[in-house]
CSV table of C-alpha atoms and ligand atoms in Angstrom, one decimal:
chain,number,residue,atom,x,y,z
D,1,MET,CA,-26.2,5.4,-0.3
D,2,ALA,CA,-24.6,8.8,-0.9
D,3,LYS,CA,-23.0,8.6,2.2
D,4,CYS,CA,-21.1,5.3,0.7
D,5,LYS,CA,-19.6,7.2,-2.5
D,6,PHE,CA,-16.2,8.1,-3.1
D,7,ALA,CA,-16.3,10.9,-5.7
D,8,ASP,CA,-13.3,12.0,-7.9
D,9,ALA,CA,-12.3,14.9,-6.6
D,10,PHE,CA,-9.8,15.8,-9.3
D,11,LYS,CA,-11.5,14.7,-12.7
D,12,GLU,CA,-12.1,18.2,-14.0
D,13,GLU,CA,-8.6,19.6,-13.3
D,14,ARG,CA,-7.3,16.7,-14.4
D,15,GLU,CA,-8.7,16.8,-17.7
D,16,LYS,CA,-7.9,20.3,-18.5
D,17,SER,CA,-4.8,21.2,-16.9
D,18,GLY,CA,-3.2,17.8,-15.6
D,19,ILE,CA,-2.1,19.8,-12.1
D,20,GLY,CA,-3.6,21.3,-9.1
D,21,LYS,CA,-2.1,23.8,-6.9
D,22,MET,CA,-2.4,24.1,-2.8
D,23,ASP,CA,-0.8,26.1,-0.4
D,24,ASP,CA,0.5,24.0,2.9
D,25,GLN,CA,1.5,26.1,5.7
D,26,GLY,CA,3.2,28.7,3.5
D,27,ASP,CA,5.0,26.0,1.3
D,28,PRO,CA,3.1,25.8,-1.6
D,29,VAL,CA,2.4,22.5,-3.7
D,30,VAL,CA,1.5,21.4,-7.4
D,31,MET,CA,-0.1,18.4,-7.5
D,32,LEU,CA,0.3,15.8,-10.7
D,33,LEU,CA,-3.0,14.5,-11.5
D,34,ASN,CA,-2.4,12.4,-14.5
D,35,HIS,CA,-1.6,8.3,-14.1
D,36,LYS,CA,1.3,8.6,-16.5
D,37,ASP,CA,2.9,12.0,-15.1
D,38,VAL,CA,2.4,10.6,-11.1
D,39,ARG,CA,4.3,7.4,-12.3
D,40,LYS,CA,7.1,9.1,-14.1
D,41,ALA,CA,7.6,11.5,-11.4
D,42,ALA,CA,7.5,9.2,-8.6
D,43,HIS,CA,10.3,7.2,-10.4
D,44,ASN,CA,12.6,10.1,-11.3
D,45,TYR,CA,14.3,10.8,-7.7
D,46,LYS,CA,17.0,12.8,-9.4
D,47,ALA,CA,14.6,15.6,-10.1
D,48,PHE,CA,12.1,15.1,-7.4
D,49,SER,CA,13.6,14.1,-4.0
D,50,SER,CA,12.2,12.3,-1.0
D,51,GLU,CA,15.6,13.5,1.1
D,52,ALA,CA,14.5,17.1,1.8
D,53,VAL,CA,14.4,18.4,5.5
D,54,PRO,CA,12.7,15.7,7.4
D,55,GLY,CA,9.1,15.9,6.9
D,56,ARG,CA,8.7,18.3,4.1
D,57,ILE,CA,8.0,15.8,1.6
D,58,VAL,CA,4.6,14.9,3.6
D,59,VAL,CA,1.6,16.9,2.6
D,60,PRO,CA,0.8,18.6,4.9
D,61,SER,CA,4.3,19.4,6.0
D,62,GLU,CA,5.4,18.0,9.2
D,63,VAL,CA,8.5,19.7,9.6
D,64,ASN,CA,7.0,21.7,12.5
D,65,ILE,CA,6.9,18.3,14.5
D,66,ARG,CA,9.4,16.2,13.9
D,67,THR,CA,13.0,16.3,13.4
D,68,THR,CA,13.5,12.5,13.0
D,69,ARG,CA,14.2,11.2,9.0
D,70,GLN,CA,11.6,8.7,8.3
D,71,ILE,CA,13.4,5.6,6.7
D,72,PRO,CA,13.6,4.2,3.9
D,73,PHE,CA,10.7,6.8,2.9
D,74,GLU,CA,12.7,10.1,3.2
D,75,VAL,CA,16.3,8.9,1.6
D,76,ASP,CA,17.0,8.6,-2.0
D,77,PRO,CA,18.7,5.7,-4.0
D,78,PRO,CA,21.5,4.8,-3.7
D,79,MET,CA,21.3,4.8,0.0
D,80,HIS,CA,17.5,4.1,-0.1
D,81,LYS,CA,18.6,0.6,-1.4
D,82,GLU,CA,20.9,-0.1,1.5
D,83,TYR,CA,17.9,0.3,4.0
D,84,ARG,CA,15.3,-1.1,1.9
D,85,SER,CA,17.2,-4.4,1.4
D,86,LEU,CA,17.5,-4.6,5.3
D,87,LEU,CA,14.0,-4.3,5.8
D,88,GLU,CA,12.3,-6.2,2.9
D,89,ALA,CA,12.5,-9.8,4.2
D,90,TRP,CA,11.2,-8.6,7.5
D,91,PHE,CA,8.0,-6.9,5.4
D,92,LYS,CA,7.2,-9.7,3.6
D,93,ARG,CA,6.8,-11.9,6.6
D,94,PRO,CA,3.2,-11.7,6.0
D,95,LEU,CA,3.2,-13.8,2.9
D,96,GLN,CA,4.2,-16.8,5.6
D,97,ASP,CA,1.4,-19.4,6.4
D,98,THR,CA,1.8,-18.6,10.0
D,99,TYR,CA,1.8,-15.1,9.8
D,100,LYS,CA,-1.6,-15.3,7.8
D,101,GLU,CA,-3.1,-18.1,10.6
D,102,LYS,CA,-2.2,-15.2,13.3
D,103,LEU,CA,-4.0,-12.5,11.4
D,104,THR,CA,-6.8,-14.7,10.6
D,105,THR,CA,-7.4,-15.4,14.5
D,106,ILE,CA,-7.1,-11.6,15.4
D,107,ILE,CA,-9.3,-10.7,12.6
D,108,GLY,CA,-12.0,-13.5,13.6
D,109,THR,CA,-11.8,-12.2,16.9
D,110,VAL,CA,-12.8,-8.7,16.2
D,111,LEU,CA,-15.3,-9.5,13.7
D,112,ASP,CA,-17.1,-12.3,16.6
D,113,ASP,CA,-16.6,-9.3,19.0
D,114,VAL,CA,-18.7,-7.0,16.5
D,115,LEU,CA,-20.9,-9.8,15.6
D,116,SER,CA,-22.0,-9.9,19.5
D,117,LYS,CA,-23.0,-6.4,19.6
D,118,ASP,CA,-26.3,-4.4,18.2
D,119,LYS,CA,-24.5,-1.4,16.8
D,120,VAL,CA,-20.7,-0.6,16.5
D,121,ASP,CA,-19.0,2.1,15.4
D,122,VAL,CA,-16.7,0.8,12.2
D,123,VAL,CA,-13.8,2.8,12.7
D,124,SER,CA,-13.1,2.8,16.4
D,125,ASP,CA,-14.6,-0.8,17.1
D,126,LEU,CA,-13.4,-2.7,14.0
D,127,ALA,CA,-10.9,-0.7,12.0
D,128,LEU,CA,-8.8,0.8,14.8
D,129,VAL,CA,-8.6,-2.4,16.7
D,130,ILE,CA,-7.7,-5.2,13.7
D,131,GLN,CA,-4.8,-2.1,12.5
D,132,SER,CA,-3.1,-1.9,16.2
D,133,ARG,CA,-3.8,-5.7,16.8
D,134,ALA,CA,-2.4,-6.6,13.4
D,135,LEU,CA,0.8,-4.2,14.3
D,136,THR,CA,1.8,-6.3,17.2
D,137,LEU,CA,2.5,-9.3,14.5
D,138,LEU,CA,4.5,-6.8,12.0
D,139,LEU,CA,6.5,-5.5,14.9
D,140,ASN,CA,6.8,-9.2,16.5
D,141,VAL,CA,5.8,-7.8,20.1
D,142,PRO,CA,3.6,-8.9,22.6
D,143,PHE,CA,0.1,-9.0,21.5
D,144,ASP,CA,-0.9,-6.6,25.0
D,145,LYS,CA,1.0,-3.8,23.3
D,146,SER,CA,-2.0,-3.2,21.1
D,147,VAL,CA,-4.1,-1.8,23.9
D,148,LYS,CA,-2.0,1.3,24.5
D,149,TRP,CA,-2.0,1.9,20.6
D,150,ILE,CA,-5.8,1.6,20.5
D,151,SER,CA,-6.5,3.9,23.8
D,152,TRP,CA,-4.7,6.8,21.5
D,153,GLY,CA,-7.5,6.8,19.1
D,154,THR,CA,-7.2,6.7,15.4
D,155,HIS,CA,-5.0,10.2,15.4
D,156,VAL,CA,-1.7,9.8,16.9
D,157,PHE,CA,-0.6,12.9,15.5
D,158,ARG,CA,-3.5,14.9,14.3
D,159,SER,CA,-6.6,16.4,16.9
D,160,GLU,CA,-9.9,17.0,16.1
D,161,GLY,CA,-9.8,20.4,14.0
D,162,GLU,CA,-6.2,20.8,13.6
D,163,ALA,CA,-4.1,18.8,11.1
D,164,LEU,CA,-1.1,18.5,13.1
D,165,ASP,CA,-0.3,18.3,16.6
D,166,GLY,CA,2.9,18.4,18.1
D,167,ASP,CA,2.1,17.6,21.7
D,168,LYS,CA,0.2,14.2,19.9
D,169,ALA,CA,3.1,13.5,18.1
D,170,ALA,CA,5.3,13.7,21.2
D,171,ILE,CA,3.5,10.8,22.6
D,172,LEU,CA,4.3,8.5,19.9
D,173,TYR,CA,7.8,9.7,19.5
D,174,ASN,CA,8.4,9.3,23.3
D,175,TYR,CA,6.8,5.9,23.1
D,176,ILE,CA,9.1,4.7,20.6
D,177,ASP,CA,12.3,6.1,22.7
D,178,GLU,CA,11.2,4.1,25.5
D,179,GLU,CA,10.6,0.6,23.6
D,180,ILE,CA,14.3,1.2,21.9
D,181,ASP,CA,15.6,1.9,25.4
D,182,ASN,CA,14.1,-1.5,26.4
D,183,ALA,CA,15.2,-3.4,23.6
D,184,ILE,CA,18.8,-2.2,24.6
D,185,ALA,CA,18.4,-3.4,27.7
D,186,ASN,CA,16.9,-6.6,26.7
D,187,PRO,CA,17.3,-7.7,23.3
D,188,THR,CA,14.7,-9.9,21.4
D,189,ASP,CA,13.5,-10.8,18.2
D,190,ASN,CA,11.4,-7.7,17.5
D,191,LEU,CA,11.4,-5.5,14.8
D,192,TYR,CA,13.2,-3.0,17.8
D,193,SER,CA,16.1,-5.2,18.7
D,194,THR,CA,16.3,-6.8,15.0
D,195,LEU,CA,16.9,-3.3,13.7
D,196,LEU,CA,19.4,-2.5,16.5
D,197,ALA,CA,21.7,-5.3,15.4
D,198,ALA,CA,21.2,-4.8,11.8
D,199,GLU,CA,24.3,-3.1,9.9
D,200,VAL,CA,23.9,-0.7,6.7
D,201,ASN,CA,27.3,-0.3,4.7
D,202,GLY,CA,29.1,-2.2,7.5
D,203,LYS,CA,27.9,0.1,10.2
D,204,LYS,CA,25.6,-0.4,13.1
D,205,LEU,CA,22.2,1.5,12.7
D,206,THR,CA,22.1,4.5,15.2
D,207,LYS,CA,19.2,5.0,17.6
D,208,GLU,CA,17.9,7.9,15.5
D,209,GLU,CA,18.0,5.5,12.2
D,210,VAL,CA,15.8,2.7,14.3
D,211,LYS,CA,13.3,5.3,15.5
D,212,GLY,CA,13.2,6.7,11.8
D,213,VAL,CA,12.1,3.3,10.2
D,214,LEU,CA,9.5,2.5,13.6
D,215,ILE,CA,8.0,6.1,13.2
D,216,LEU,CA,7.4,5.4,9.6
D,217,THR,CA,5.9,1.9,10.5
D,218,PHE,CA,3.6,3.4,12.9
D,219,ALA,CA,2.3,6.3,11.4
D,220,GLY,CA,2.3,4.9,7.4
D,221,GLY,CA,0.1,2.2,8.1
D,222,ARG,CA,-2.2,3.9,10.9
D,223,ASP,CA,-5.0,5.7,8.9
D,224,THR,CA,-4.5,3.9,5.7
D,225,VAL,CA,-5.5,0.5,6.8
D,226,ILE,CA,-8.3,2.2,9.0
D,227,ASN,CA,-9.6,4.0,6.3
D,228,ALA,CA,-9.0,1.1,3.7
D,229,LEU,CA,-11.2,-1.1,6.0
D,230,THR,CA,-13.7,1.2,7.1
D,231,ASN,CA,-14.4,2.1,3.5
D,232,MET,CA,-14.7,-1.2,2.3
D,233,MET,CA,-17.7,-1.7,5.3
D,234,SER,CA,-19.3,1.0,3.8
D,235,TYR,CA,-19.1,-0.2,0.2
D,236,PHE,CA,-20.8,-3.7,1.5
D,237,SER,CA,-23.6,-1.5,3.2
D,238,ALA,CA,-24.4,0.2,-0.1
D,239,ASN,CA,-24.0,-2.9,-2.4
D,240,LYS,CA,-25.9,-5.5,-0.5
D,241,LYS,CA,-25.2,-8.4,-3.1
D,242,ALA,CA,-21.5,-7.8,-2.9
D,243,LEU,CA,-20.7,-9.9,0.4
D,244,ASP,CA,-22.8,-12.9,-1.1
D,245,TYR,CA,-20.9,-12.9,-4.3
D,246,ILE,CA,-17.8,-12.7,-2.6
D,247,ARG,CA,-18.7,-15.8,-0.9
D,248,SER,CA,-19.7,-17.8,-4.1
D,249,LYS,CA,-16.4,-16.6,-5.7
D,250,PRO,CA,-13.8,-16.4,-3.0
D,251,GLU,CA,-11.4,-16.7,-5.8
D,252,ILE,CA,-12.2,-13.0,-6.8
D,253,ILE,CA,-10.7,-12.1,-3.2
D,254,LYS,CA,-7.4,-10.5,-4.7
D,255,THR,CA,-8.6,-8.7,-7.5
D,256,ALA,CA,-11.6,-7.1,-5.3
D,257,VAL,CA,-8.6,-5.8,-2.5
D,258,GLU,CA,-6.5,-4.2,-5.5
D,259,GLU,CA,-9.6,-2.8,-6.6
D,260,PHE,CA,-10.8,-1.1,-3.2
D,261,ILE,CA,-7.4,0.0,-2.9
D,262,ARG,CA,-7.7,1.8,-6.4
D,263,TYR,CA,-11.1,2.9,-5.7
D,264,PHE,CA,-10.6,4.5,-2.1
D,265,SER,CA,-6.8,5.5,-2.2
D,266,PRO,CA,-5.9,5.4,1.2
D,267,LEU,CA,-3.3,7.8,1.0
D,268,THR,CA,-4.5,10.8,-1.2
D,269,HIS,CA,-0.8,12.1,-2.4
D,270,MET,CA,3.1,12.4,-1.5
D,271,GLY,CA,5.1,14.9,-2.0
D,272,ARG,CA,8.6,15.4,-3.6
D,273,VAL,CA,10.8,18.1,-3.5
D,274,VAL,CA,12.1,19.5,-7.0
D,275,THR,CA,15.7,19.4,-7.3
D,276,GLU,CA,16.6,21.6,-10.1
D,277,ASP,CA,13.9,24.1,-12.3
D,278,THR,CA,12.2,21.8,-14.6
D,279,THR,CA,8.1,21.3,-16.0
D,280,VAL,CA,5.4,18.8,-15.1
D,281,CYS,CA,3.0,18.8,-17.5
D,282,GLU,CA,3.8,21.8,-18.9
D,283,HIS,CA,3.7,23.6,-16.0
D,284,ALA,CA,7.6,25.4,-15.0
D,285,VAL,CA,8.3,24.1,-11.4
D,286,LYS,CA,11.2,25.7,-9.7
D,287,ALA,CA,14.3,24.3,-7.6
D,288,ASP,CA,13.6,24.0,-4.0
D,289,SER,CA,9.6,24.1,-4.5
D,290,ARG,CA,7.2,20.8,-3.9
D,291,ILE,CA,5.5,18.7,-6.4
D,292,SER,CA,3.0,16.2,-5.3
D,293,LEU,CA,2.4,12.8,-6.7
D,294,CYS,CA,-1.6,12.5,-6.2
D,295,TRP,CA,-2.3,8.6,-5.9
D,296,ALA,CA,-6.0,9.4,-5.6
D,297,SER,CA,-6.2,11.3,-9.0
D,298,ALA,CA,-4.3,9.0,-11.0
D,299,ASN,CA,-6.3,6.0,-9.5
D,300,ARG,CA,-9.0,7.6,-11.5
D,301,ASP,CA,-7.4,8.4,-14.5
D,302,GLU,CA,-10.1,7.4,-17.1
D,303,LYS,CA,-7.0,7.1,-20.0
D,304,VAL,CA,-6.1,4.2,-18.1
D,305,PHE,CA,-9.1,2.9,-16.2
D,306,GLU,CA,-12.2,1.9,-17.9
D,307,ASN,CA,-15.4,3.0,-15.8
D,308,PRO,CA,-12.9,4.6,-13.2
D,309,ASP,CA,-15.8,5.7,-10.6
D,310,GLU,CA,-17.2,2.1,-10.7
D,311,VAL,CA,-15.9,-0.5,-8.2
D,312,ILE,CA,-15.8,-3.8,-10.5
D,313,LEU,CA,-14.5,-6.5,-8.0
D,314,GLU,CA,-13.1,-8.5,-10.6
D,315,ARG,CA,-10.7,-5.9,-12.5
D,316,LYS,CA,-8.3,-8.0,-14.1
D,317,VAL,CA,-5.8,-5.7,-15.1
D,318,ASN,CA,-5.3,-2.8,-12.8
D,319,PRO,CA,-2.2,-1.1,-12.8
D,320,HIS,CA,-3.2,1.3,-9.8
D,321,VAL,CA,-0.8,3.3,-7.6
D,322,GLY,CA,-2.9,3.0,-4.4
D,323,PHE,CA,0.6,1.9,-2.8
D,324,GLY,CA,2.8,4.5,-4.3
D,325,PHE,CA,5.0,3.6,-7.5
D,326,SER,CA,9.0,3.1,-8.0
D,327,HIS,CA,11.3,3.1,-5.5
D,328,HIS,CA,9.6,4.3,-2.5
D,329,ASN,CA,6.3,1.8,-3.2
D,330,CYS,CA,4.7,0.8,0.4
D,331,LEU,CA,7.2,-1.2,2.2
D,332,GLY,CA,3.9,-2.0,4.3
D,333,ALA,CA,1.7,-3.1,1.4
D,334,THR,CA,2.2,-6.7,2.0
D,335,HIS,CA,1.1,-6.9,5.4
D,336,ALA,CA,-2.0,-4.2,4.5
D,337,ARG,CA,-2.8,-6.5,1.6
D,338,GLN,CA,-3.0,-9.7,4.2
D,339,ILE,CA,-5.0,-7.7,6.4
D,340,MET,CA,-7.6,-6.8,3.9
D,341,ARG,CA,-7.7,-10.2,2.2
D,342,ILE,CA,-8.4,-11.9,5.1
D,343,THR,CA,-10.7,-9.4,6.5
D,344,LEU,CA,-12.7,-9.9,3.1
D,345,LYS,CA,-12.7,-13.7,3.2
D,346,LEU,CA,-14.1,-13.6,6.8
D,347,LEU,CA,-16.6,-11.1,6.2
D,348,ALA,CA,-18.0,-13.3,3.6
D,349,GLU,CA,-17.8,-16.2,5.7
D,350,LYS,CA,-19.0,-14.8,8.8
D,351,VAL,CA,-21.4,-11.8,7.9
D,352,SER,CA,-24.7,-11.7,6.3
D,353,ASP,CA,-25.6,-7.9,6.2
D,354,ILE,CA,-23.7,-4.7,7.0
D,355,THR,CA,-25.7,-1.5,7.5
D,356,VAL,CA,-24.4,1.7,7.9
D,357,LEU,CA,-26.7,4.1,10.0
D,358,GLU,CA,-25.1,7.4,10.4
D,359,ALA,CA,-21.8,8.5,8.9
D,360,GLU,CA,-19.4,11.5,9.7
D,361,GLU,CA,-17.1,11.9,6.8
D,362,ASN,CA,-13.5,12.6,6.7
D,363,ILE,CA,-13.1,15.6,4.4
D,364,GLU,CA,-9.4,16.7,3.3
D,365,ASN,CA,-9.2,20.3,1.9
D,366,LEU,CA,-6.3,20.4,-0.5
D,367,GLY,CA,-6.4,24.2,-2.0
D,368,GLU,CA,-9.0,24.1,-4.6
D,369,PHE,CA,-10.0,20.4,-3.9
D,370,THR,CA,-12.1,18.7,-1.5
D,371,ARG,CA,-12.0,14.8,-1.2
D,372,LYS,CA,-13.3,12.6,1.0
D,373,VAL,CA,-10.8,9.9,2.2
D,374,GLY,CA,-12.8,7.8,4.6
D,375,TYR,CA,-14.9,8.5,8.0
D,376,ASN,CA,-14.4,10.1,11.2
D,377,SER,CA,-17.3,7.6,12.3
D,378,LEU,CA,-19.3,5.1,11.2
D,379,LYS,CA,-22.1,3.3,13.0
D,380,ALA,CA,-23.2,0.5,11.6
D,381,THR,CA,-25.2,-2.5,12.2
D,382,PHE,CA,-23.7,-6.1,11.3
D,383,LYS,CA,-25.7,-9.2,11.1
D,384,LYS,CA,-24.5,-12.9,11.6
D,385,ARG,CA,-24.9,-15.6,8.7
M,1,MET,CA,0.0,-29.7,-20.1
M,2,ALA,CA,3.0,-27.0,-20.3
M,3,LYS,CA,6.3,-27.5,-18.6
M,4,ILE,CA,7.8,-24.4,-17.6
M,5,THR,CA,11.4,-23.7,-16.5
M,6,PHE,CA,12.2,-20.9,-13.8
M,7,ILE,CA,16.0,-19.7,-13.5
M,8,THR,CA,16.5,-17.9,-10.1
M,9,SER,CA,19.0,-14.9,-9.3
M,10,SER,CA,20.9,-17.7,-7.1
M,11,ASN,CA,21.0,-19.9,-10.2
M,12,GLU,CA,18.5,-22.5,-9.3
M,13,LYS,CA,16.8,-24.4,-11.8
M,14,ILE,CA,13.0,-25.6,-11.1
M,15,THR,CA,10.8,-26.9,-13.6
M,16,VAL,CA,7.1,-27.5,-13.2
M,17,ALA,CA,4.2,-27.9,-15.0
M,18,ALA,CA,0.8,-26.8,-15.3
M,19,THR,CA,-2.8,-26.4,-17.8
M,20,GLU,CA,-3.7,-23.4,-16.4
M,21,GLY,CA,-3.6,-20.2,-14.6
M,22,SER,CA,-0.7,-17.3,-15.2
M,23,VAL,CA,2.9,-18.0,-14.8
M,24,MET,CA,3.1,-15.8,-11.6
M,25,GLU,CA,0.4,-18.1,-10.0
M,26,LEU,CA,2.8,-21.1,-11.1
M,27,ALA,CA,5.9,-19.4,-9.6
M,28,VAL,CA,4.1,-18.8,-6.6
M,29,ASN,CA,2.8,-22.1,-6.1
M,30,ASN,CA,6.0,-23.6,-6.7
M,31,ASN,CA,8.0,-21.0,-4.2
M,32,VAL,CA,9.9,-19.8,-7.1
M,33,GLN,CA,12.5,-17.1,-5.3
M,34,GLY,CA,12.1,-13.8,-6.3
M,35,ILE,CA,8.9,-14.0,-7.9
M,36,ASP,CA,6.3,-12.7,-5.0
M,37,GLY,CA,3.2,-11.6,-7.1
M,38,ASP,CA,2.2,-9.0,-4.4
M,39,CYS,CA,-0.7,-7.6,-6.0
M,40,GLY,CA,-2.5,-11.1,-7.1
M,41,GLY,CA,-1.6,-10.5,-10.7
M,42,VAL,CA,-3.5,-7.0,-11.8
M,43,CYS,CA,-0.5,-5.7,-12.9
M,44,SER,CA,0.2,-3.2,-10.0
M,45,CYS,CA,3.2,-4.6,-8.3
M,46,ALA,CA,5.9,-5.7,-10.7
M,47,THR,CA,7.2,-8.2,-7.9
M,48,CYS,CA,6.8,-11.1,-11.0
M,49,HIS,CA,9.2,-9.5,-13.5
M,50,VAL,CA,10.8,-12.2,-15.5
M,51,PHE,CA,13.2,-12.3,-18.4
M,52,VAL,CA,12.0,-14.7,-21.5
M,53,ALA,CA,14.8,-16.8,-23.0
M,54,PRO,CA,15.7,-15.1,-26.7
M,55,GLU,CA,14.5,-18.4,-28.5
M,56,ASP,CA,11.1,-18.2,-26.7
M,57,VAL,CA,9.8,-14.7,-27.4
M,58,ASP,CA,7.9,-16.0,-30.5
M,59,LYS,CA,6.1,-18.4,-28.3
M,60,VAL,CA,5.4,-16.2,-25.0
M,61,GLY,CA,4.0,-13.3,-27.3
M,62,VAL,CA,4.5,-9.3,-26.7
M,63,ALA,CA,3.5,-7.3,-23.8
M,64,SER,CA,0.1,-5.4,-23.6
M,65,GLU,CA,0.5,-1.5,-23.5
M,66,ILE,CA,-0.3,-1.3,-19.6
M,67,GLU,CA,2.5,-3.8,-18.9
M,68,THR,CA,5.1,-2.2,-21.4
M,69,ASP,CA,4.6,0.9,-19.4
M,70,MET,CA,4.7,-0.5,-16.1
M,71,LEU,CA,8.3,-2.2,-17.6
M,72,GLU,CA,9.6,0.9,-19.1
M,73,LEU,CA,10.2,2.5,-15.6
M,74,ALA,CA,11.7,-1.0,-14.5
M,75,ASP,CA,15.4,-0.1,-13.6
M,76,ASP,CA,16.6,-3.6,-14.9
M,77,ALA,CA,14.3,-4.1,-17.3
M,78,ASN,CA,15.1,-5.0,-21.4
M,79,GLU,CA,13.6,-6.3,-24.5
M,80,TYR,CA,13.2,-9.9,-22.9
M,81,SER,CA,11.1,-8.3,-19.9
M,82,ARG,CA,7.7,-9.3,-19.0
M,83,LEU,CA,5.7,-9.5,-16.2
M,84,CYS,CA,4.8,-13.1,-15.6
M,85,CYS,CA,1.1,-12.2,-14.2
M,86,GLN,CA,0.2,-11.5,-17.7
M,87,ILE,CA,1.4,-14.6,-19.2
M,88,PRO,CA,-1.3,-17.7,-18.9
M,89,VAL,CA,0.0,-21.0,-19.0
M,90,THR,CA,-1.1,-22.7,-22.3
M,91,ASP,CA,0.4,-25.3,-24.6
M,92,ALA,CA,2.0,-22.9,-26.4
M,93,ILE,CA,4.8,-22.2,-24.0
M,94,ASP,CA,5.6,-25.6,-23.2
M,95,ASN,CA,9.3,-26.0,-22.7
M,96,VAL,CA,9.9,-22.2,-22.2
M,97,VAL,CA,12.6,-20.9,-20.1
M,98,PHE,CA,12.1,-17.8,-17.5
M,99,THR,CA,14.6,-16.1,-15.6
M,100,VAL,CA,13.5,-14.4,-12.5
M,101,ALA,CA,15.1,-10.3,-12.5
M,102,LYS,CA,16.8,-9.2,-9.7
P,401,LIG,S1,1.7,-9.9,-9.6
P,401,LIG,FE1,1.7,-7.8,-9.6
P,401,LIG,S2,2.3,-7.2,-11.6
P,401,LIG,FE2,2.5,-9.0,-11.8
């Protein structure tokens, strides 16, 4: 089914020049397309900084809709490490068995609900619900908080036809402000309180810093997890034998998840600001201009991956950069991986067939490129085993 | 059956034995601190970085090109670095000692 294909938008340019160009609200971006270049640049924080004006390293740029610095994402080493070590233990909790059990209950309930209906929208009835409910575990807040997050819909800071929407973003920022104030008034053991009590370099985190971590936690794992889950469901609709295969060989779940992350690359790219005149892929880039690390293109680089446009569930060596690379690799990756692994396991156990009926694709326009990153809606039927 | 020793950053020594799987899986199954094996062993996360004891290098063997590329960009890597998800447990590595990175 053509609607279930995710083409490599960057192949031609990657092979020809290794770079792409796009205009982003008047602040142009040079996109790095080769796996090697992307990884090298991601590692070189001195030449390619994350610590610009808040919002500028994101593409499309968010400078017009926020002033809060996202932490640790918009901080360079060595300070980056101070924040990161503070957060690491918390964000690794998804490796614990109790966490996995709770996540299994959450995902199982959503799947049972989906299986009781004739027809569902995978985006809003399944992926959005799983993502929102799972987030209560990551933040360690009461389950019913997810009701509000689900009501926001898939995009908190995006509306139809408009890449960025300041009014919508304000909903999230105000919400986080309120929750931080609640945590100050009544400390608990959730992420807000934990951060408010924490110190970095011998100093208590400020409210603004705590907000920076939380905006990142809410925003970073939203579209990405929703896309990853939705796209995986579309794959099973197009590959009818795959679920049976996973059921017969559950030990491949881990490699299958990594392969889905590589193939779908839920986050297309991430920017950096160039600190000194330099070259990338034999192309001059000026200080204070922007580059982007195109994870999606790197993940299809035929110099690294054999048959890059094929999903190979048992791909053994898979050095994908779907969760970014080097210092800034995705803090929420452990949580995201558990969501994907448990969903896949439960799908194989509970579902015999997924059939997509209607699909509305989510296409990104990136200068000379157009890339399908997921679906705005995906109507499908789920059959019980 | 291969007996393998891990030395963690808090200087704890853990000796375990296995006949199959990867060294990363062995470490994760035995809760060796500092080895997370986030990506499940596909060479994408580098959370399984270890240093091979110099006298064991011949037994363990060298890294593949993909592994080397990954290690090249790890800050604390040196000539004894390996991603242990890429090392299979076999009799050939009996009595080898790995020091967990970071
Ligand atoms: S476990 Fe991820 S690279 Fe070894």
